[in-house]
Structures are given as C-alpha cells and as structure tokens.
Amino acid sequence: MSEAPEVKKPMGKKRIELDDRLKAYKGVWVFVEHERGKIHPVSLELLGEGRKLADSLSVELAGVVMGEPGEVTRSFCQEAFTHGADLCYLMEDGLMTDYRNEPFTKGLTDLVNKYQPEILLLGATTLGRDLAGSVATTLKTGLTADCTELNVDIEARSLLATRPTFGGSLLCTIQTLNYRPQMATVRPRVMPMPDADTSRTGRIIEDTLGMFEKDIITKVLEFIPDAMQDKPQLPFADIIISGGRGMKKPENFKLIWDLAAVLGAEVGGTRPVVQAGWLDLERQVGQSGKTVRPKLYIAAGISGAIQHRVGMDASDVIIAINSDPNAPIFDFAHYGIVGNAMTILPMLTEAFKAHLATARKAG
C-alpha cells in the first residue's frame, strides 16, 4: 500500500526584520517638481497621498524643494504646507536654476542620507522619472515606477506600491522590504488633488548643495518650450468622450466629435483606435497613453480591457455605451447604456443641445 502524498501547508506571510540601521528611517517625503515658477500638479497630488501614508505611519510629511535662490523657490514650501506637508527641506543654489541630473541627484541623495526618510515619492514625469532612477541607483534602493495606488503595511512599515504589469493585463503590488527609503513614482492625475488649506504652516529646514559648476557635465544652452503645449491636454480635461473599436470605422468618430463640441469636452480613444490611425497619439487613454481623471468620462464602443481601465477608472463619473451587455466596462462604469453607439451618440448630442439651450434661456 503506497503512502499518501505529503500535503504542503500554505506559506504564511513572510516576516521581514529590518536591519537596525534602517529602523531609524522615518517620515514620508514628496519631491516638489517645478518649472518656470510653477509647481507641477502631480507634486500636489502626491502631497495629498503622502498625507494619508504619513498619518497611517504616525510620522511627518515633508516636501523637498530644490531650485535657484529667491522668493519664488521659497514660496513653493508654503504651497507644500497648504497641500498637507508638515515641513519642507529647502535647497537653494544657482546650479539648480534649470533641471540637470547631476546637481539634483546629488542634492536629493545627500538629503536622504542625512535625514533618512522611509518613503520618497516623485511624479512620473520626464523629470521625475530621470531623477528617481538615478537617485534610487545612487542610494542602492528599490523603485516602483508608474504606480496607480499606494498603501502601507503598518506592521512592517512597508510601502505597498501597485502598478500595471505584463503589458497592463495585470495589477501587481510591490514591496521594497529590507531597503530604505522605499521609492515610487506616480503618473499625473492618478491621485486626487487635495483641498488647499491656506491656514496651514510648517517649518523649513535649509541645506546646501556643496557642488561646483566644473563638477557638472551637462550645460543648459537654451530653454525650448514644450512642443505639446498647444496639443490636447487630456489629463486636465473635465469632460472626455472616448471611442473604441466598437465605433466600427473612423468616419463614425464624427459622432464623438459632435458630442464633444456640445459639451466642451476633449476627445480620447483606446490604443487599437490610435494604432489604426483613427486618432492622434496624444489622444490615447490607457496604460500606454494618458492617465485621466475627468469629472465625466463617456466611453463609446470601448470594451473596458484593463490596459484602458487603468488610465481612466479614477474618473468621477463613467458612462459606458456598448452593444455587448457583458462587456467588462459595465463592471466599473457608474452608468451603462446597452445599445449601438452610432444610434445613441446622436441622441445624446441632441438631448444635451436642448438642455443647454433651455438652461441658457432660464439664466
């Protein structure tokens, strides 16, 4: 008689004990990105999210401001306080007038080594991605990029950073267990903008860069404005009408443009639509396109694959129009219309025209 096979017990949660030198790391930091006298909105969004993480860990939230000496740079600290920070680390130096990797990497790395935060967050912008990668490499710590959600394991004081993986088909949660600081970048408009509280104040801790121009390889020769500044700005639109392959052919996108014109909305689309040449690349919404957070998102002929969902499911209100009642988008849309988008869109356009005309007369 053969012996019964041994039944393996499920593995429990692995307990990681931090090195003693890492237990001293405390606090949540947000790098405050700015350019030409304005803070990038993603930094304010991260301050709101950082406030939640800091409260969960019972620690302070700090902003990190680096730039040229002057009142403008210093004013960014007050803006950080207004959006949730308790304190601000300020590094002013003429070498930081424009962003260059070497001085910003050295400055941020030195601050981390000196004041030892347990979590460091940056925006997943062109600047933020460049800086985060070099700082994480210099500090020899982990970095989770393009996160869509942040939480903490209170017991382990571990950052739980969730991001899409396998081409956006899955969401995974990553922990940087026995390293500090724990670093993550987050795309603009993924997190909500916190309410501003102008009564808030905080303390400023000033530090110095300790670097010379001769130490920096890169030189700034000229500032060229972003060529995309006059292009569609989907991440900051209040209303977006998007279409998918369910629109059948590019000519039918006129129905989406007509509705957008009535509502003063932006037009977006899925990756297959953009790849087919129906829309320009800057109008793509999803994991490999724009992340948006409008007050109203109307999805016409979009199935709701996770690659698209991660780019728009933080919208305040989602209305889905699809002929397939089992389309995944109905699982997370706030309102669903089962039907042919080519029939429903013109009806919506006329209904909104009539409603707005009545509202104007009443006003």
Tab-separated table of C-alpha atoms in Angstrom:
chain	number	residue	atom	x	y	z
A	1	MET	CA	0.000	0.000	0.000
A	2	SER	CA	1.519	3.277	-1.074
A	3	GLU	CA	1.886	6.142	1.352
A	4	ALA	CA	-0.372	9.158	0.944
A	5	PRO	CA	1.424	12.133	-0.597
A	6	GLU	CA	2.541	14.777	1.839
A	7	VAL	CA	0.207	17.762	1.856
A	8	LYS	CA	2.114	21.009	1.762
A	9	LYS	CA	0.852	23.690	4.077
A	10	PRO	CA	0.275	27.109	2.533
A	11	MET	CA	3.061	29.534	3.180
A	12	GLY	CA	2.272	32.262	5.662
A	13	LYS	CA	3.199	35.888	5.313
A	14	LYS	CA	6.956	36.254	5.309
A	15	ARG	CA	8.103	38.459	8.138
A	16	ILE	CA	10.998	40.742	7.249
A	17	GLU	CA	13.050	42.179	10.071
A	18	LEU	CA	14.648	45.468	9.113
A	19	ASP	CA	18.353	45.976	9.656
A	20	ASP	CA	18.974	48.107	12.744
A	21	ARG	CA	20.434	50.924	10.664
A	22	LEU	CA	17.231	51.083	8.578
A	23	LYS	CA	14.884	51.266	11.572
A	24	ALA	CA	15.997	54.858	12.081
A	25	TYR	CA	14.447	55.878	8.751
A	26	LYS	CA	11.181	57.716	9.460
A	27	GLY	CA	8.867	60.019	7.548
A	28	VAL	CA	7.276	60.394	4.120
A	29	TRP	CA	8.821	62.753	1.550
A	30	VAL	CA	7.436	64.188	-1.680
A	31	PHE	CA	9.777	65.755	-4.223
A	32	VAL	CA	8.183	69.054	-5.278
A	33	GLU	CA	8.750	69.397	-9.020
A	34	HIS	CA	8.525	72.855	-10.533
A	35	GLU	CA	9.433	74.664	-13.716
A	36	ARG	CA	9.330	78.301	-14.753
A	37	GLY	CA	7.814	79.406	-11.447
A	38	LYS	CA	5.016	76.832	-11.233
A	39	ILE	CA	4.697	73.594	-9.268
A	40	HIS	CA	3.758	70.591	-11.356
A	41	PRO	CA	0.234	69.464	-10.310
A	42	VAL	CA	1.436	65.882	-9.762
A	43	SER	CA	3.525	67.061	-6.789
A	44	LEU	CA	0.427	68.493	-5.104
A	45	GLU	CA	-1.472	65.276	-5.825
A	46	LEU	CA	1.369	63.310	-4.217
A	47	LEU	CA	1.301	65.559	-1.151
A	48	GLY	CA	-2.338	64.582	-0.686
A	49	GLU	CA	-1.500	60.892	-0.998
A	50	GLY	CA	1.627	61.297	1.129
A	51	ARG	CA	-0.503	62.856	3.863
A	52	LYS	CA	-2.563	59.646	4.069
A	53	LEU	CA	0.561	57.468	4.211
A	54	ALA	CA	2.201	59.657	6.864
A	55	ASP	CA	-0.934	59.599	9.020
A	56	SER	CA	-1.115	55.797	8.750
A	57	LEU	CA	2.510	55.527	9.897
A	58	SER	CA	2.168	58.310	12.528
A	59	VAL	CA	5.047	60.287	11.002
A	60	GLU	CA	5.532	63.686	9.407
A	61	LEU	CA	5.048	64.500	5.755
A	62	ALA	CA	7.814	66.571	4.173
A	63	GLY	CA	8.131	68.335	0.854
A	64	VAL	CA	11.534	68.628	-0.831
A	65	VAL	CA	12.083	71.867	-2.747
A	66	MET	CA	15.230	72.413	-4.810
A	67	GLY	CA	15.898	75.391	-7.090
A	68	GLU	CA	17.587	78.726	-7.615
A	69	PRO	CA	17.812	81.125	-4.647
A	70	GLY	CA	14.893	83.517	-4.300
A	71	GLU	CA	11.381	84.101	-3.055
A	72	VAL	CA	9.783	82.073	-5.842
A	73	THR	CA	11.592	78.884	-4.835
A	74	ARG	CA	10.927	79.559	-1.159
A	75	SER	CA	7.218	80.127	-1.859
A	76	PHE	CA	6.930	76.526	-3.024
A	77	CYS	CA	7.461	75.450	0.593
A	78	GLN	CA	4.347	77.356	1.675
A	79	GLU	CA	2.414	75.759	-1.179
A	80	ALA	CA	3.570	72.361	0.091
A	81	PHE	CA	2.296	73.246	3.584
A	82	THR	CA	-1.019	74.343	2.095
A	83	HIS	CA	-1.431	70.908	0.498
A	84	GLY	CA	-0.540	68.812	3.541
A	85	ALA	CA	3.183	68.960	4.342
A	86	ASP	CA	4.364	69.415	7.946
A	87	LEU	CA	7.844	70.569	6.985
A	88	CYS	CA	9.905	71.307	3.926
A	89	TYR	CA	13.532	70.602	3.088
A	90	LEU	CA	14.797	73.548	1.060
A	91	MET	CA	17.956	73.517	-1.048
A	92	GLU	CA	18.687	76.722	-2.961
A	93	ASP	CA	21.620	77.001	-5.349
A	94	GLY	CA	22.298	78.771	-8.628
A	95	LEU	CA	23.319	75.421	-10.105
A	96	MET	CA	19.669	74.375	-9.758
A	97	THR	CA	18.187	77.195	-11.840
A	98	ASP	CA	17.351	74.633	-14.527
A	99	TYR	CA	16.985	70.906	-14.034
A	100	ARG	CA	20.143	68.910	-14.581
A	101	ASN	CA	20.536	65.368	-13.361
A	102	GLU	CA	23.884	65.701	-11.570
A	103	PRO	CA	23.127	68.514	-9.079
A	104	PHE	CA	19.575	67.352	-8.376
A	105	THR	CA	20.693	63.744	-7.870
A	106	LYS	CA	23.473	64.789	-5.511
A	107	GLY	CA	21.229	67.210	-3.630
A	108	LEU	CA	18.372	64.757	-3.121
A	109	THR	CA	20.712	61.866	-2.311
A	110	ASP	CA	22.538	63.940	0.294
A	111	LEU	CA	19.258	64.981	1.915
A	112	VAL	CA	18.073	61.362	2.088
A	113	ASN	CA	21.338	60.165	3.623
A	114	LYS	CA	21.287	62.965	6.181
A	115	TYR	CA	17.614	62.993	7.259
A	116	GLN	CA	16.641	59.384	6.418
A	117	PRO	CA	13.021	59.218	5.195
A	118	GLU	CA	11.367	55.813	4.939
A	119	ILE	CA	9.303	56.708	1.833
A	120	LEU	CA	10.191	59.011	-1.070
A	121	LEU	CA	7.614	59.821	-3.778
A	122	LEU	CA	8.132	61.569	-7.121
A	123	GLY	CA	5.905	62.304	-10.097
A	124	ALA	CA	6.243	60.021	-13.113
A	125	THR	CA	7.042	62.963	-15.379
A	126	THR	CA	10.009	63.249	-17.730
A	127	LEU	CA	11.960	64.999	-14.966
A	128	GLY	CA	10.694	62.764	-12.166
A	129	ARG	CA	11.490	59.529	-13.967
A	130	ASP	CA	15.005	60.709	-14.748
A	131	LEU	CA	15.674	61.861	-11.190
A	132	ALA	CA	14.025	58.913	-9.436
A	133	GLY	CA	16.041	56.349	-11.378
A	134	SER	CA	19.381	57.989	-10.704
A	135	VAL	CA	18.629	58.636	-7.009
A	136	ALA	CA	17.458	55.047	-6.439
A	137	THR	CA	20.585	53.749	-8.168
A	138	THR	CA	22.852	56.009	-6.099
A	139	LEU	CA	21.127	55.002	-2.847
A	140	LYS	CA	21.040	51.331	-3.916
A	141	THR	CA	17.373	51.016	-3.044
A	142	GLY	CA	14.251	49.850	-4.879
A	143	LEU	CA	11.992	51.956	-7.078
A	144	THR	CA	8.460	51.100	-8.214
A	145	ALA	CA	7.539	53.135	-11.287
A	146	ASP	CA	4.202	54.387	-12.649
A	147	CYS	CA	2.121	53.360	-9.639
A	148	THR	CA	-1.670	53.553	-9.674
A	149	GLU	CA	-2.205	53.019	-5.931
A	150	LEU	CA	-0.171	53.432	-2.735
A	151	ASN	CA	-0.819	51.898	0.674
A	152	VAL	CA	1.254	50.790	3.667
A	153	ASP	CA	1.631	47.604	5.679
A	154	ILE	CA	1.553	49.162	9.141
A	155	GLU	CA	3.172	46.205	10.911
A	156	ALA	CA	6.162	46.030	8.562
A	157	ARG	CA	6.102	49.781	7.817
A	158	SER	CA	6.289	48.704	4.197
A	159	LEU	CA	5.072	50.709	1.210
A	160	LEU	CA	2.597	48.739	-0.923
A	161	ALA	CA	3.023	50.138	-4.422
A	162	THR	CA	0.552	48.870	-7.028
A	163	ARG	CA	1.251	49.166	-10.742
A	164	PRO	CA	0.185	47.503	-14.021
A	165	THR	CA	2.377	44.676	-15.297
A	166	PHE	CA	2.512	42.157	-18.173
A	167	GLY	CA	1.613	44.848	-20.694
A	168	GLY	CA	-1.091	46.245	-18.452
A	169	SER	CA	-3.049	42.979	-18.274
A	170	LEU	CA	-2.494	42.571	-14.519
A	171	LEU	CA	-2.011	44.756	-11.468
A	172	CYS	CA	0.736	43.792	-9.039
A	173	THR	CA	1.665	45.158	-5.623
A	174	ILE	CA	5.392	45.551	-4.969
A	175	GLN	CA	7.210	45.924	-1.653
A	176	THR	CA	10.772	47.126	-1.112
A	177	LEU	CA	11.319	45.122	2.038
A	178	ASN	CA	14.785	45.471	3.533
A	179	TYR	CA	15.845	48.721	1.886
A	180	ARG	CA	15.245	52.376	2.701
A	181	PRO	CA	13.985	54.695	1.501
A	182	GLN	CA	11.148	52.993	-0.343
A	183	MET	CA	10.717	54.896	-3.604
A	184	ALA	CA	7.833	55.173	-6.043
A	185	THR	CA	6.743	57.358	-8.938
A	186	VAL	CA	3.108	58.124	-9.775
A	187	ARG	CA	1.671	59.482	-13.008
A	188	PRO	CA	-0.129	62.833	-13.065
A	189	ARG	CA	-3.884	62.652	-12.396
A	190	VAL	CA	-3.768	59.175	-10.865
A	191	MET	CA	-4.258	60.571	-7.351
A	192	PRO	CA	-6.912	63.179	-6.448
A	193	MET	CA	-5.861	66.783	-5.891
A	194	PRO	CA	-6.035	67.541	-2.143
A	195	ASP	CA	-8.003	70.521	-0.888
A	196	ALA	CA	-5.819	73.540	-0.216
A	197	ASP	CA	-5.762	74.801	3.382
A	198	THR	CA	-4.163	78.240	3.422
A	199	SER	CA	-4.154	78.280	7.231
A	200	ARG	CA	-1.555	75.510	7.358
A	201	THR	CA	2.054	76.383	8.102
A	202	GLY	CA	5.200	74.368	8.676
A	203	ARG	CA	8.878	74.586	9.361
A	204	ILE	CA	11.628	74.885	6.757
A	205	ILE	CA	14.923	73.022	7.055
A	206	GLU	CA	17.567	74.532	4.805
A	207	ASP	CA	20.580	72.665	3.444
A	208	THR	CA	23.354	73.303	0.937
A	209	LEU	CA	24.334	71.544	-2.277
A	210	GLY	CA	28.114	71.749	-1.959
A	211	MET	CA	28.824	71.409	-5.675
A	212	PHE	CA	30.595	73.468	-8.342
A	213	GLU	CA	29.791	74.108	-11.990
A	214	LYS	CA	33.000	72.353	-13.045
A	215	ASP	CA	31.632	69.155	-11.442
A	216	ILE	CA	28.631	69.089	-13.806
A	217	ILE	CA	28.988	67.608	-17.282
A	218	THR	CA	25.701	68.873	-18.738
A	219	LYS	CA	25.153	72.535	-19.624
A	220	VAL	CA	21.896	74.357	-20.307
A	221	LEU	CA	22.226	76.192	-23.621
A	222	GLU	CA	18.626	77.189	-24.272
A	223	PHE	CA	15.084	76.636	-22.999
A	224	ILE	CA	12.719	75.388	-25.692
A	225	PRO	CA	9.015	75.331	-24.683
A	226	ASP	CA	7.215	72.004	-24.841
A	227	ALA	CA	6.068	71.407	-28.404
A	228	MET	CA	2.987	69.683	-26.965
A	229	GLN	CA	1.745	72.705	-25.005
A	230	ASP	CA	-0.785	73.599	-27.705
A	231	LYS	CA	-1.845	69.970	-28.173
A	232	PRO	CA	-4.793	68.262	-26.425
A	233	GLN	CA	-4.322	68.138	-22.651
A	234	LEU	CA	-6.432	65.107	-21.755
A	235	PRO	CA	-5.020	64.652	-18.236
A	236	PHE	CA	-6.508	68.021	-17.214
A	237	ALA	CA	-9.857	67.883	-19.068
A	238	ASP	CA	-13.078	67.950	-17.036
A	239	ILE	CA	-15.069	66.039	-19.672
A	240	ILE	CA	-13.749	63.401	-22.071
A	241	ILE	CA	-15.654	61.490	-24.763
A	242	SER	CA	-13.681	58.403	-25.820
A	243	GLY	CA	-14.245	55.839	-28.526
A	244	GLY	CA	-13.041	52.307	-29.145
A	245	ARG	CA	-13.110	49.764	-31.937
A	246	GLY	CA	-16.836	49.431	-31.318
A	247	MET	CA	-17.207	52.656	-33.321
A	248	LYS	CA	-16.625	50.369	-36.340
A	249	LYS	CA	-14.896	52.870	-38.673
A	250	PRO	CA	-13.065	56.206	-38.398
A	251	GLU	CA	-15.914	58.134	-40.043
A	252	ASN	CA	-18.139	57.307	-37.083
A	253	PHE	CA	-15.818	59.243	-34.760
A	254	LYS	CA	-17.559	62.386	-36.095
A	255	LEU	CA	-20.388	61.437	-33.724
A	256	ILE	CA	-17.949	61.641	-30.814
A	257	TRP	CA	-16.528	64.969	-32.022
A	258	ASP	CA	-20.071	66.366	-32.353
A	259	LEU	CA	-20.945	65.453	-28.770
A	260	ALA	CA	-17.615	66.796	-27.512
A	261	ALA	CA	-18.258	70.122	-29.250
A	262	VAL	CA	-21.608	70.492	-27.483
A	263	LEU	CA	-20.176	69.649	-24.048
A	264	GLY	CA	-16.863	71.473	-24.460
A	265	ALA	CA	-15.108	68.141	-23.985
A	266	GLU	CA	-11.864	66.570	-25.128
A	267	VAL	CA	-11.873	63.509	-27.402
A	268	GLY	CA	-9.942	60.371	-26.495
A	269	GLY	CA	-9.630	56.793	-27.623
A	270	THR	CA	-8.184	53.361	-26.970
A	271	ARG	CA	-4.844	52.026	-28.174
A	272	PRO	CA	-6.328	49.973	-31.086
A	273	VAL	CA	-8.078	53.108	-32.364
A	274	VAL	CA	-4.858	55.130	-32.244
A	275	GLN	CA	-2.844	52.321	-33.825
A	276	ALA	CA	-5.408	52.168	-36.626
A	277	GLY	CA	-4.839	55.868	-37.288
A	278	TRP	CA	-8.337	56.987	-36.288
A	279	LEU	CA	-6.950	59.384	-33.641
A	280	ASP	CA	-3.616	61.051	-32.931
A	281	LEU	CA	-1.317	59.523	-30.318
A	282	GLU	CA	-1.790	62.374	-27.812
A	283	ARG	CA	-5.468	61.358	-27.545
A	284	GLN	CA	-4.774	57.792	-26.393
A	285	VAL	CA	-6.102	56.957	-22.921
A	286	GLY	CA	-4.726	53.983	-21.013
A	287	GLN	CA	-1.628	52.278	-19.716
A	288	SER	CA	0.478	53.198	-22.748
A	289	GLY	CA	-1.269	56.556	-23.223
A	290	LYS	CA	-2.628	59.266	-20.937
A	291	THR	CA	-3.927	58.810	-17.403
A	292	VAL	CA	-7.022	60.966	-16.966
A	293	ARG	CA	-9.287	61.971	-14.098
A	294	PRO	CA	-12.196	63.976	-15.552
A	295	LYS	CA	-15.466	64.793	-13.838
A	296	LEU	CA	-17.264	62.943	-16.657
A	297	TYR	CA	-15.923	60.175	-18.924
A	298	ILE	CA	-18.165	58.819	-21.683
A	299	ALA	CA	-16.849	55.601	-23.227
A	300	ALA	CA	-18.437	54.681	-26.545
A	301	GLY	CA	-17.733	51.288	-28.070
A	302	ILE	CA	-15.000	50.509	-25.522
A	303	SER	CA	-14.887	47.006	-24.052
A	304	GLY	CA	-13.051	48.001	-20.859
A	305	ALA	CA	-9.818	45.989	-21.063
A	306	ILE	CA	-7.515	46.614	-18.098
A	307	GLN	CA	-4.999	48.440	-20.324
A	308	HIS	CA	-7.633	51.122	-20.875
A	309	ARG	CA	-9.191	50.910	-17.423
A	310	VAL	CA	-6.022	51.860	-15.529
A	311	GLY	CA	-5.923	55.118	-17.463
A	312	MET	CA	-9.469	56.305	-16.705
A	313	ASP	CA	-11.171	54.427	-13.847
A	314	ALA	CA	-10.447	57.263	-11.397
A	315	SER	CA	-12.946	59.455	-13.303
A	316	ASP	CA	-15.670	60.923	-11.097
A	317	VAL	CA	-18.472	59.584	-13.318
A	318	ILE	CA	-18.093	56.969	-16.076
A	319	ILE	CA	-20.876	56.398	-18.616
A	320	ALA	CA	-20.380	53.355	-20.841
A	321	ILE	CA	-22.133	52.757	-24.162
A	322	ASN	CA	-21.687	49.264	-25.579
A	323	SER	CA	-23.828	46.822	-27.540
A	324	ASP	CA	-22.435	43.884	-25.549
A	325	PRO	CA	-24.189	43.642	-22.155
A	326	ASN	CA	-21.302	41.502	-20.868
A	327	ALA	CA	-18.563	43.997	-21.761
A	328	PRO	CA	-16.083	44.354	-18.839
A	329	ILE	CA	-16.548	48.134	-18.797
A	330	PHE	CA	-20.004	47.702	-17.260
A	331	ASP	CA	-18.331	46.176	-14.197
A	332	PHE	CA	-16.843	49.516	-13.164
A	333	ALA	CA	-18.882	52.155	-15.024
A	334	HIS	CA	-21.247	54.233	-12.892
A	335	TYR	CA	-23.904	54.211	-15.616
A	336	GLY	CA	-24.282	51.826	-18.527
A	337	ILE	CA	-26.227	52.054	-21.779
A	338	VAL	CA	-26.580	48.804	-23.718
A	339	GLY	CA	-27.016	49.687	-27.356
A	340	ASN	CA	-25.457	50.805	-30.614
A	341	ALA	CA	-23.165	53.794	-30.011
A	342	MET	CA	-23.836	55.097	-33.520
A	343	THR	CA	-27.528	55.423	-32.594
A	344	ILE	CA	-27.125	56.630	-29.020
A	345	LEU	CA	-24.428	59.289	-29.517
A	346	PRO	CA	-26.550	61.488	-31.856
A	347	MET	CA	-29.453	61.200	-29.398
A	348	LEU	CA	-27.203	62.343	-26.537
A	349	THR	CA	-25.885	65.222	-28.634
A	350	GLU	CA	-29.396	66.483	-29.404
A	351	ALA	CA	-30.534	65.998	-25.793
A	352	PHE	CA	-27.589	67.974	-24.431
A	353	LYS	CA	-28.122	70.724	-27.041
A	354	ALA	CA	-31.736	71.094	-25.962
A	355	HIS	CA	-30.885	71.034	-22.258
A	356	LEU	CA	-28.115	73.626	-22.577
A	357	ALA	CA	-30.303	75.878	-24.705
A	358	THR	CA	-33.051	75.740	-22.077
A	359	ALA	CA	-30.529	76.463	-19.315
A	360	ARG	CA	-29.201	79.500	-21.197
A	361	LYS	CA	-32.715	80.905	-21.651
A	362	ALA	CA	-33.504	80.371	-17.977
A	363	GLY	CA	-30.239	82.060	-16.979
